[in-house]
Coordinates of C-alpha atoms in Angstrom, one line a residue:
Chain A
V688 CA -7.5 40.1 -22.4
P689 CA -6.5 43.0 -19.6
T690 CA -8.3 46.3 -20.2
P691 CA -7.0 49.9 -20.2
F692 CA -7.9 50.1 -16.3
G693 CA -6.2 46.5 -15.2
N694 CA -8.9 44.9 -14.4
P695 CA -10.1 42.5 -16.7
A696 CA -13.9 42.7 -15.2
A697 CA -14.2 45.6 -15.6
G698 CA -15.5 46.1 -18.7
V699 CA -17.8 43.6 -18.5
S700 CA -21.1 44.9 -17.2
P701 CA -23.0 44.1 -13.5
P702 CA -24.7 41.0 -13.8
A703 CA -22.7 39.0 -16.3
R704 CA -19.8 39.9 -14.0
A705 CA -22.8 38.7 -11.2
Q706 CA -22.6 34.8 -13.6
R707 CA -19.1 34.9 -13.0
A708 CA -19.1 35.7 -9.6
D709 CA -21.9 32.4 -9.2
A710 CA -19.9 30.4 -11.7
A711 CA -16.4 30.5 -9.5
T712 CA -18.2 29.9 -6.2
N713 CA -20.4 26.6 -8.1
R714 CA -16.9 25.6 -9.0
A715 CA -15.5 26.2 -5.7
R716 CA -18.3 23.8 -3.7
I717 CA -18.3 21.4 -6.5
L718 CA -14.0 20.8 -6.2
G719 CA -14.6 21.3 -2.4
A720 CA -17.7 18.5 -2.5
A721 CA -15.8 16.1 -4.8
D722 CA -12.5 16.2 -2.3
E723 CA -14.5 15.0 0.3
V724 CA -17.1 12.0 -2.1
F725 CA -13.5 10.7 -3.4
G726 CA -11.7 11.7 -0.8
E727 CA -14.1 8.7 1.0
G728 CA -15.5 6.4 -1.9
G729 CA -12.5 6.5 -4.2
P730 CA -13.8 4.6 -7.2
A731 CA -16.7 4.4 -6.0
A732 CA -18.5 7.2 -5.7
S733 CA -21.0 9.6 -8.2
T734 CA -20.8 12.6 -9.6
E735 CA -23.7 12.8 -8.7
E736 CA -23.0 12.4 -5.1
V737 CA -20.8 15.4 -5.8
A738 CA -23.5 17.5 -6.9
R739 CA -25.6 16.6 -4.3
R740 CA -23.2 17.5 -2.0
A741 CA -22.5 20.9 -3.2
G742 CA -25.8 21.7 -3.8
V743 CA -26.0 22.3 -7.6
G744 CA -27.9 20.0 -10.5
I745 CA -25.5 17.5 -12.4
A746 CA -25.6 19.6 -15.8
T747 CA -23.3 22.5 -13.7
V748 CA -21.2 20.5 -12.0
F749 CA -20.4 18.7 -16.0
R750 CA -20.5 22.5 -17.3
H751 CA -17.4 23.1 -15.6
F752 CA -15.5 19.8 -15.9
P753 CA -17.2 17.9 -19.4
A754 CA -15.6 14.2 -18.0
K755 CA -15.1 12.7 -14.5
A756 CA -11.6 12.5 -15.4
D757 CA -10.9 15.9 -15.2
L758 CA -12.9 17.3 -12.3
L759 CA -11.1 14.2 -10.6
D760 CA -7.9 15.1 -12.2
E761 CA -8.4 19.1 -11.1
V762 CA -8.9 17.9 -7.3
L763 CA -5.9 15.9 -7.6
A764 CA -3.3 18.2 -8.8
R765 CA -5.5 20.6 -5.5
R766 CA -3.9 18.5 -3.3
F767 CA -1.0 17.7 -4.3
E768 CA -0.2 21.8 -4.6
R769 CA -1.7 22.5 -1.3
L770 CA 0.9 20.0 0.4
R771 CA 3.2 21.4 -1.8
E772 CA 2.2 24.9 -0.2
R773 CA 2.0 23.3 3.5
A774 CA 6.2 22.3 3.0
G775 CA 7.0 26.0 1.7
E776 CA 5.5 27.6 5.4
L777 CA 7.1 24.8 7.7
A778 CA 11.2 25.3 4.8
G779 CA 10.6 28.7 7.0
A780 CA 9.5 27.0 10.5
A781 CA 12.7 27.5 12.9
E782 CA 13.1 24.4 13.7
P783 CA 14.4 22.3 10.4
G784 CA 13.7 18.7 12.1
P785 CA 10.4 18.9 13.4
A786 CA 9.2 20.5 10.7
L787 CA 11.0 18.2 8.7
F788 CA 8.1 14.8 10.9
G789 CA 5.2 16.9 10.6
M790 CA 4.8 16.9 6.7
F791 CA 6.0 13.6 7.0
T792 CA 3.0 13.6 9.1
E793 CA 0.3 16.0 8.0
M794 CA 1.5 13.5 4.7
V795 CA 0.2 10.2 5.4
S796 CA -3.1 11.4 7.4
D797 CA -3.7 12.9 3.9
A798 CA -2.8 9.9 2.0
P799 CA -6.6 7.5 2.4
G800 CA -7.8 10.0 0.4
K801 CA -5.3 11.6 -2.2
I802 CA -5.0 6.9 -3.3
A803 CA -8.9 7.0 -3.0
I804 CA -8.8 10.5 -5.3
A805 CA -6.5 8.4 -7.5
D806 CA -7.7 5.4 -7.4
A807 CA -11.1 7.0 -8.7
L808 CA -9.2 9.3 -11.4
V809 CA -7.2 6.1 -13.3
D810 CA -10.9 3.9 -12.8
A811 CA -12.3 7.0 -15.1
G812 CA -9.4 6.9 -17.7
G813 CA -7.7 10.1 -16.3
D814 CA -3.7 10.5 -17.4
T815 CA -1.2 10.0 -15.0
G816 CA 1.3 9.9 -16.5
D817 CA 4.2 11.4 -16.7
S818 CA 3.5 14.9 -18.1
S819 CA 0.1 15.6 -16.6
R820 CA -0.8 17.8 -14.8
V821 CA -1.2 15.7 -11.7
A822 CA 2.5 13.9 -12.0
Q823 CA 3.5 17.7 -12.1
A824 CA 2.2 18.7 -9.2
A825 CA 3.7 16.1 -7.5
G826 CA 6.7 16.8 -8.7
E827 CA 6.8 19.7 -7.7
L828 CA 5.7 18.1 -4.5
Q829 CA 8.8 15.7 -3.9
Q830 CA 11.5 19.2 -5.0
A831 CA 9.1 20.6 -1.5
V832 CA 10.5 17.7 0.9
G833 CA 13.4 17.9 -1.1
V834 CA 14.0 21.4 0.8
L835 CA 12.7 19.9 3.8
L836 CA 15.2 17.3 4.0
A837 CA 18.5 19.0 3.1
R838 CA 17.5 21.8 5.8
A839 CA 16.8 19.4 8.0
Q840 CA 20.0 17.9 7.5
A841 CA 21.9 20.6 7.5
A842 CA 20.4 21.4 11.0
G843 CA 21.6 17.4 12.0
A844 CA 18.2 16.6 12.4
V845 CA 18.7 14.1 10.3
R846 CA 21.4 11.7 9.1
A847 CA 23.2 13.1 6.1
D848 CA 23.1 10.1 4.5
V849 CA 19.3 9.8 3.4
E850 CA 18.5 10.6 0.3
L851 CA 15.0 12.1 -0.8
P852 CA 14.3 8.5 -2.7
E853 CA 14.2 6.0 0.8
L854 CA 13.1 9.1 2.2
Y855 CA 9.7 9.2 -0.6
A856 CA 9.9 5.0 0.0
L857 CA 9.0 5.3 3.9
L858 CA 6.8 8.3 3.3
A859 CA 4.6 6.2 0.6
G860 CA 6.1 3.4 2.6
M861 CA 3.5 4.1 5.5
S862 CA 0.4 6.1 2.7
R863 CA -0.2 2.6 1.8
A864 CA -0.1 1.3 4.9
A865 CA -2.6 3.9 6.6
A866 CA -4.6 3.5 3.3
H867 CA -5.5 -0.2 3.8
G868 CA -8.3 -0.6 7.2
P869 CA -8.7 2.0 10.1
R870 CA -6.2 1.3 12.8
D871 CA -5.3 2.4 16.3
P872 CA -4.2 6.0 15.5
A873 CA -1.7 5.3 18.6
V874 CA 0.4 1.9 16.6
W875 CA 0.9 4.6 14.0
G876 CA 2.0 7.0 16.6
R877 CA 4.8 4.2 17.7
A878 CA 5.7 3.6 13.9
L879 CA 6.3 6.9 12.7
G880 CA 9.3 7.4 16.0
V881 CA 10.6 4.4 15.2
V882 CA 11.1 5.5 11.4
F883 CA 11.6 9.5 12.2
D884 CA 14.5 7.3 15.1
G885 CA 15.9 5.7 12.4
L886 CA 16.7 8.8 10.3
R887 CA 18.1 10.5 13.1
G888 CA 20.0 8.2 12.6
P889 CA 22.3 6.4 15.4
G890 CA 23.2 7.5 18.8
Chain B
V470 CA -8.2 -45.0 8.1
P471 CA -6.0 -46.6 10.0
T472 CA -4.4 -50.1 9.2
P473 CA -3.4 -53.0 11.5
F474 CA -0.1 -52.0 9.8
G475 CA 0.5 -48.8 10.8
N476 CA 0.4 -47.6 6.4
P477 CA -2.9 -46.0 5.2
A478 CA -1.4 -47.3 2.0
A479 CA -1.2 -50.6 2.8
G480 CA -4.7 -51.8 1.8
V481 CA -4.1 -50.2 -1.1
S482 CA -3.9 -52.0 -4.3
P483 CA -0.7 -50.9 -6.2
P484 CA -2.5 -49.2 -9.5
A485 CA -5.4 -47.0 -6.5
R486 CA -1.9 -46.7 -4.8
A487 CA -0.2 -45.2 -8.3
Q488 CA -3.2 -43.1 -9.0
R489 CA -2.5 -41.6 -5.7
A490 CA 0.6 -40.9 -5.9
D491 CA -0.2 -39.5 -9.6
A492 CA -2.9 -36.9 -8.0
A493 CA -0.5 -36.0 -5.4
T494 CA 2.0 -34.8 -7.5
N495 CA -1.0 -33.4 -9.6
R496 CA -1.3 -31.2 -7.3
A497 CA 2.0 -30.1 -5.8
R498 CA 2.2 -28.4 -9.4
I499 CA -0.6 -27.1 -9.7
L500 CA -0.2 -25.2 -6.3
G501 CA 2.8 -24.5 -7.7
A502 CA 1.8 -23.1 -10.9
A503 CA -1.0 -21.1 -8.8
D504 CA 1.7 -19.1 -6.6
E505 CA 3.7 -17.9 -9.5
V506 CA 1.0 -17.2 -11.8
F507 CA -1.7 -15.2 -9.5
G508 CA 1.4 -14.0 -7.6
E509 CA 2.8 -12.1 -11.0
G510 CA -0.8 -11.5 -12.4
G511 CA -3.1 -11.1 -8.7
P512 CA -7.3 -10.2 -9.9
A513 CA -6.5 -11.2 -14.1
A514 CA -4.3 -14.0 -13.7
S515 CA -6.6 -17.2 -14.8
T516 CA -7.1 -20.5 -14.1
E517 CA -6.4 -21.6 -17.8
E518 CA -2.9 -20.4 -17.3
V519 CA -2.4 -22.8 -14.2
A520 CA -3.3 -25.5 -16.1
R521 CA -0.9 -24.8 -18.8
R522 CA 1.7 -24.1 -16.8
A523 CA 1.2 -26.3 -14.7
G524 CA 1.1 -29.1 -17.4
V525 CA -2.4 -30.6 -16.6
G526 CA -6.0 -29.9 -18.3
I527 CA -8.5 -28.0 -16.8
A528 CA -10.6 -30.2 -15.6
T529 CA -7.7 -32.1 -13.4
V530 CA -7.6 -28.2 -11.8
F531 CA -10.5 -27.7 -11.6
R532 CA -10.9 -31.8 -10.1
H533 CA -9.2 -30.7 -7.4
F534 CA -10.2 -27.0 -6.8
P535 CA -13.9 -26.6 -7.5
A536 CA -13.2 -23.2 -7.0
K537 CA -11.2 -21.0 -8.2
A538 CA -11.2 -19.6 -4.4
D539 CA -10.3 -22.5 -2.8
L540 CA -6.7 -22.9 -5.1
L541 CA -6.7 -19.8 -4.0
D542 CA -7.0 -19.3 -0.2
E543 CA -4.4 -23.1 -0.7
V544 CA -2.4 -20.5 -2.4
L545 CA -2.5 -17.5 -0.2
A546 CA -2.4 -20.1 3.0
R547 CA 0.6 -21.8 1.7
R548 CA 2.5 -18.4 1.2
F549 CA 1.9 -17.6 5.3
E550 CA 2.7 -21.2 6.0
R551 CA 6.1 -21.3 4.6
L552 CA 7.2 -17.6 6.0
R553 CA 6.0 -19.0 9.4
E554 CA 8.1 -22.0 9.3
R555 CA 10.5 -19.3 8.2
A556 CA 9.9 -18.4 10.9
G557 CA 10.9 -21.2 13.0
E558 CA 13.9 -21.0 11.4
L559 CA 15.3 -18.1 12.8
A560 CA 13.9 -18.5 15.7
G561 CA 17.1 -20.7 16.3
A562 CA 19.9 -17.9 15.1
A563 CA 21.9 -17.4 17.1
E564 CA 21.7 -13.3 16.4
P565 CA 18.4 -12.4 17.3
G566 CA 18.8 -8.8 16.5
P567 CA 19.7 -9.9 12.6
A568 CA 17.7 -13.0 12.2
L569 CA 14.0 -10.3 12.8
F570 CA 15.8 -7.8 10.0
G571 CA 16.9 -10.7 7.3
M572 CA 12.9 -12.0 8.6
F573 CA 11.5 -8.8 7.7
T574 CA 12.7 -8.0 4.7
E575 CA 12.0 -11.4 4.0
M576 CA 9.1 -10.6 4.0
V577 CA 8.3 -6.7 2.3
S578 CA 10.6 -9.5 -0.9
D579 CA 7.6 -11.9 -0.5
A580 CA 5.0 -8.8 -0.1
P581 CA 4.3 -7.9 -4.1
G582 CA 3.2 -11.8 -4.6
K583 CA 1.4 -11.9 -1.8
I584 CA -0.7 -9.4 -2.3
A585 CA -1.3 -10.3 -5.9
I586 CA -2.8 -13.3 -4.9
A587 CA -5.0 -11.9 -1.9
D588 CA -6.2 -9.3 -4.2
A589 CA -7.2 -12.7 -6.4
L590 CA -8.4 -14.1 -4.1
V591 CA -10.9 -11.0 -2.4
D592 CA -11.7 -10.5 -6.5
A593 CA -12.7 -14.3 -6.6
G594 CA -14.9 -14.2 -3.9
G595 CA -12.9 -16.2 -1.4
D596 CA -13.6 -15.9 2.3
T597 CA -10.9 -14.1 4.3
G598 CA -12.9 -13.7 7.5
D599 CA -11.0 -13.7 10.5
S600 CA -11.6 -17.7 11.6
S601 CA -11.0 -18.3 7.5
R602 CA -8.1 -20.5 6.9
V603 CA -6.3 -17.5 5.4
A604 CA -7.0 -15.3 8.7
Q605 CA -5.6 -18.2 11.0
A606 CA -2.1 -18.8 8.9
A607 CA -1.5 -14.2 9.4
G608 CA -2.2 -14.9 12.9
E609 CA 0.7 -18.0 12.7
L610 CA 3.3 -16.1 11.4
Q611 CA 2.8 -12.9 13.0
Q612 CA 2.5 -15.1 16.4
A613 CA 5.8 -16.0 15.4
V614 CA 7.5 -12.7 14.1
G615 CA 6.0 -11.3 18.0
V616 CA 9.4 -14.6 18.7
L617 CA 11.6 -13.1 16.9
L618 CA 10.4 -9.3 18.3
A619 CA 11.1 -11.0 21.7
R620 CA 14.7 -12.5 21.4
A621 CA 16.1 -9.7 19.5
Q622 CA 15.0 -7.0 22.5
A623 CA 16.0 -10.3 24.7
A624 CA 19.5 -9.7 23.3
G625 CA 19.4 -5.8 23.1
A626 CA 19.4 -5.7 19.4
V627 CA 15.8 -4.2 19.4
R628 CA 14.8 -1.4 21.7
A629 CA 12.8 -2.6 24.5
D630 CA 9.5 0.2 23.7
V631 CA 8.6 -1.5 20.2
E632 CA 5.3 -3.3 20.8
L633 CA 4.4 -6.0 17.2
P634 CA 1.4 -3.8 16.9
E635 CA 4.1 -1.1 15.5
L636 CA 6.2 -3.6 13.7
Y637 CA 3.2 -5.3 11.5
A638 CA 2.6 -1.5 10.8
L639 CA 6.2 -1.2 9.5
L640 CA 5.9 -3.8 7.6
A641 CA 2.4 -3.4 6.0
G642 CA 4.1 -0.1 4.6
M643 CA 7.4 -1.4 2.8
S644 CA 5.1 -4.5 2.5
R645 CA 2.5 -2.3 1.0
A646 CA 5.2 0.3 -1.0
A647 CA 6.6 -2.4 -2.7
A648 CA 4.1 -4.2 -3.7
H649 CA 2.8 -0.7 -6.3
G650 CA 5.9 -0.1 -8.8
P651 CA 9.5 -1.8 -8.9
R652 CA 11.6 0.7 -7.3
D653 CA 15.1 0.7 -7.2
P654 CA 17.2 -2.2 -5.3
A655 CA 19.0 -0.1 -3.8
V656 CA 16.9 2.7 -2.2
W657 CA 14.9 -0.9 -1.1
G658 CA 18.1 -1.2 0.8
R659 CA 18.4 2.4 1.8
A660 CA 14.7 2.2 3.5
L661 CA 14.6 -0.3 4.9
G662 CA 18.4 0.3 6.3
V663 CA 16.3 3.6 8.2
V664 CA 13.7 1.4 9.6
F665 CA 15.7 -1.2 11.5
D666 CA 18.4 2.2 12.7
G667 CA 14.8 2.8 14.0
L668 CA 14.2 0.3 15.9
R669 CA 17.3 -0.5 17.1
G670 CA 16.3 3.2 18.8
P671 CA 17.5 5.7 19.7
G672 CA 21.3 5.7 20.9

């Protein structure tokens, strides 16, 4: 509700304001802890461990997120949103080719945690359908990556006949492979290098 | 036990020989059915469905494969062995570049079923450790693919600085992605085309 003073907290008594600030801090800590805990443990990780790592009681977690799926939905959507923001930053880069390849590399690095959280969300009965918040955030990321691709192509850094669906198939492939077991980072670097050479095109 | 006649079945009475031939036929039918059933259904598929599709009783399945893991172990190892045979055939091809890329494409096409069977094997408590039959068969396939890579490089069809680990990382990536949800085959064709261009090398 807007107030005559333009500050939504202006009509709130100081103790209530402090309580609200505490609640926001707790919520942020819970989300940060959940990102780590489910990113590492996937469906096997527990909300209790999230509470422990956030330094709050389990009741506080449930007050903010009544169901495990609510928490995971928020965590996963935020992952996509962070990546979309990163893509937005890179859309202003002076060199569109390295910007696209940098984004690709970041998305693959992010993938093991993201896939673990997505598996936990599915396991918790969360909504991942086409109209879910997660699907919407994923769609917005894909659009932002499409902008990077178009810029890289306009700059002649990526072959003109590559389209977003195959770029995403390559991203999904490298992401899924990265999520399955640790591997030598040097091997990954060379594998990505092959993909990027392919994207640059023959000759 | 070798016989003086050089034919192991020579000392066996005709009815016993017929019985043995029946058993071999049943075993082959069970393996063929299991390859399909677990390749489609993964851990959710049942041995009962295998028996039904093979046209034998469930007791016959258990006589040949006392545990579900025994059956899955055999099915998965045979998948790797078939691919290794295919690689062996392609090692004699006149054009080593297309031979390697053809093998890569076949392995990615084979991947969804293979991953489903591997998931079922793990779910059934099967052995997939380094000294397991499956791991051995997978290792032999990798060696055979290494031969195709070396031939393609010797022919100048693939850049000289690509090594087997990154080729396998690319294979694993495209295979895992192919296993997750159906996609437009045209998109897959273009994604693989990007990888192959990258393997050919810049210019």
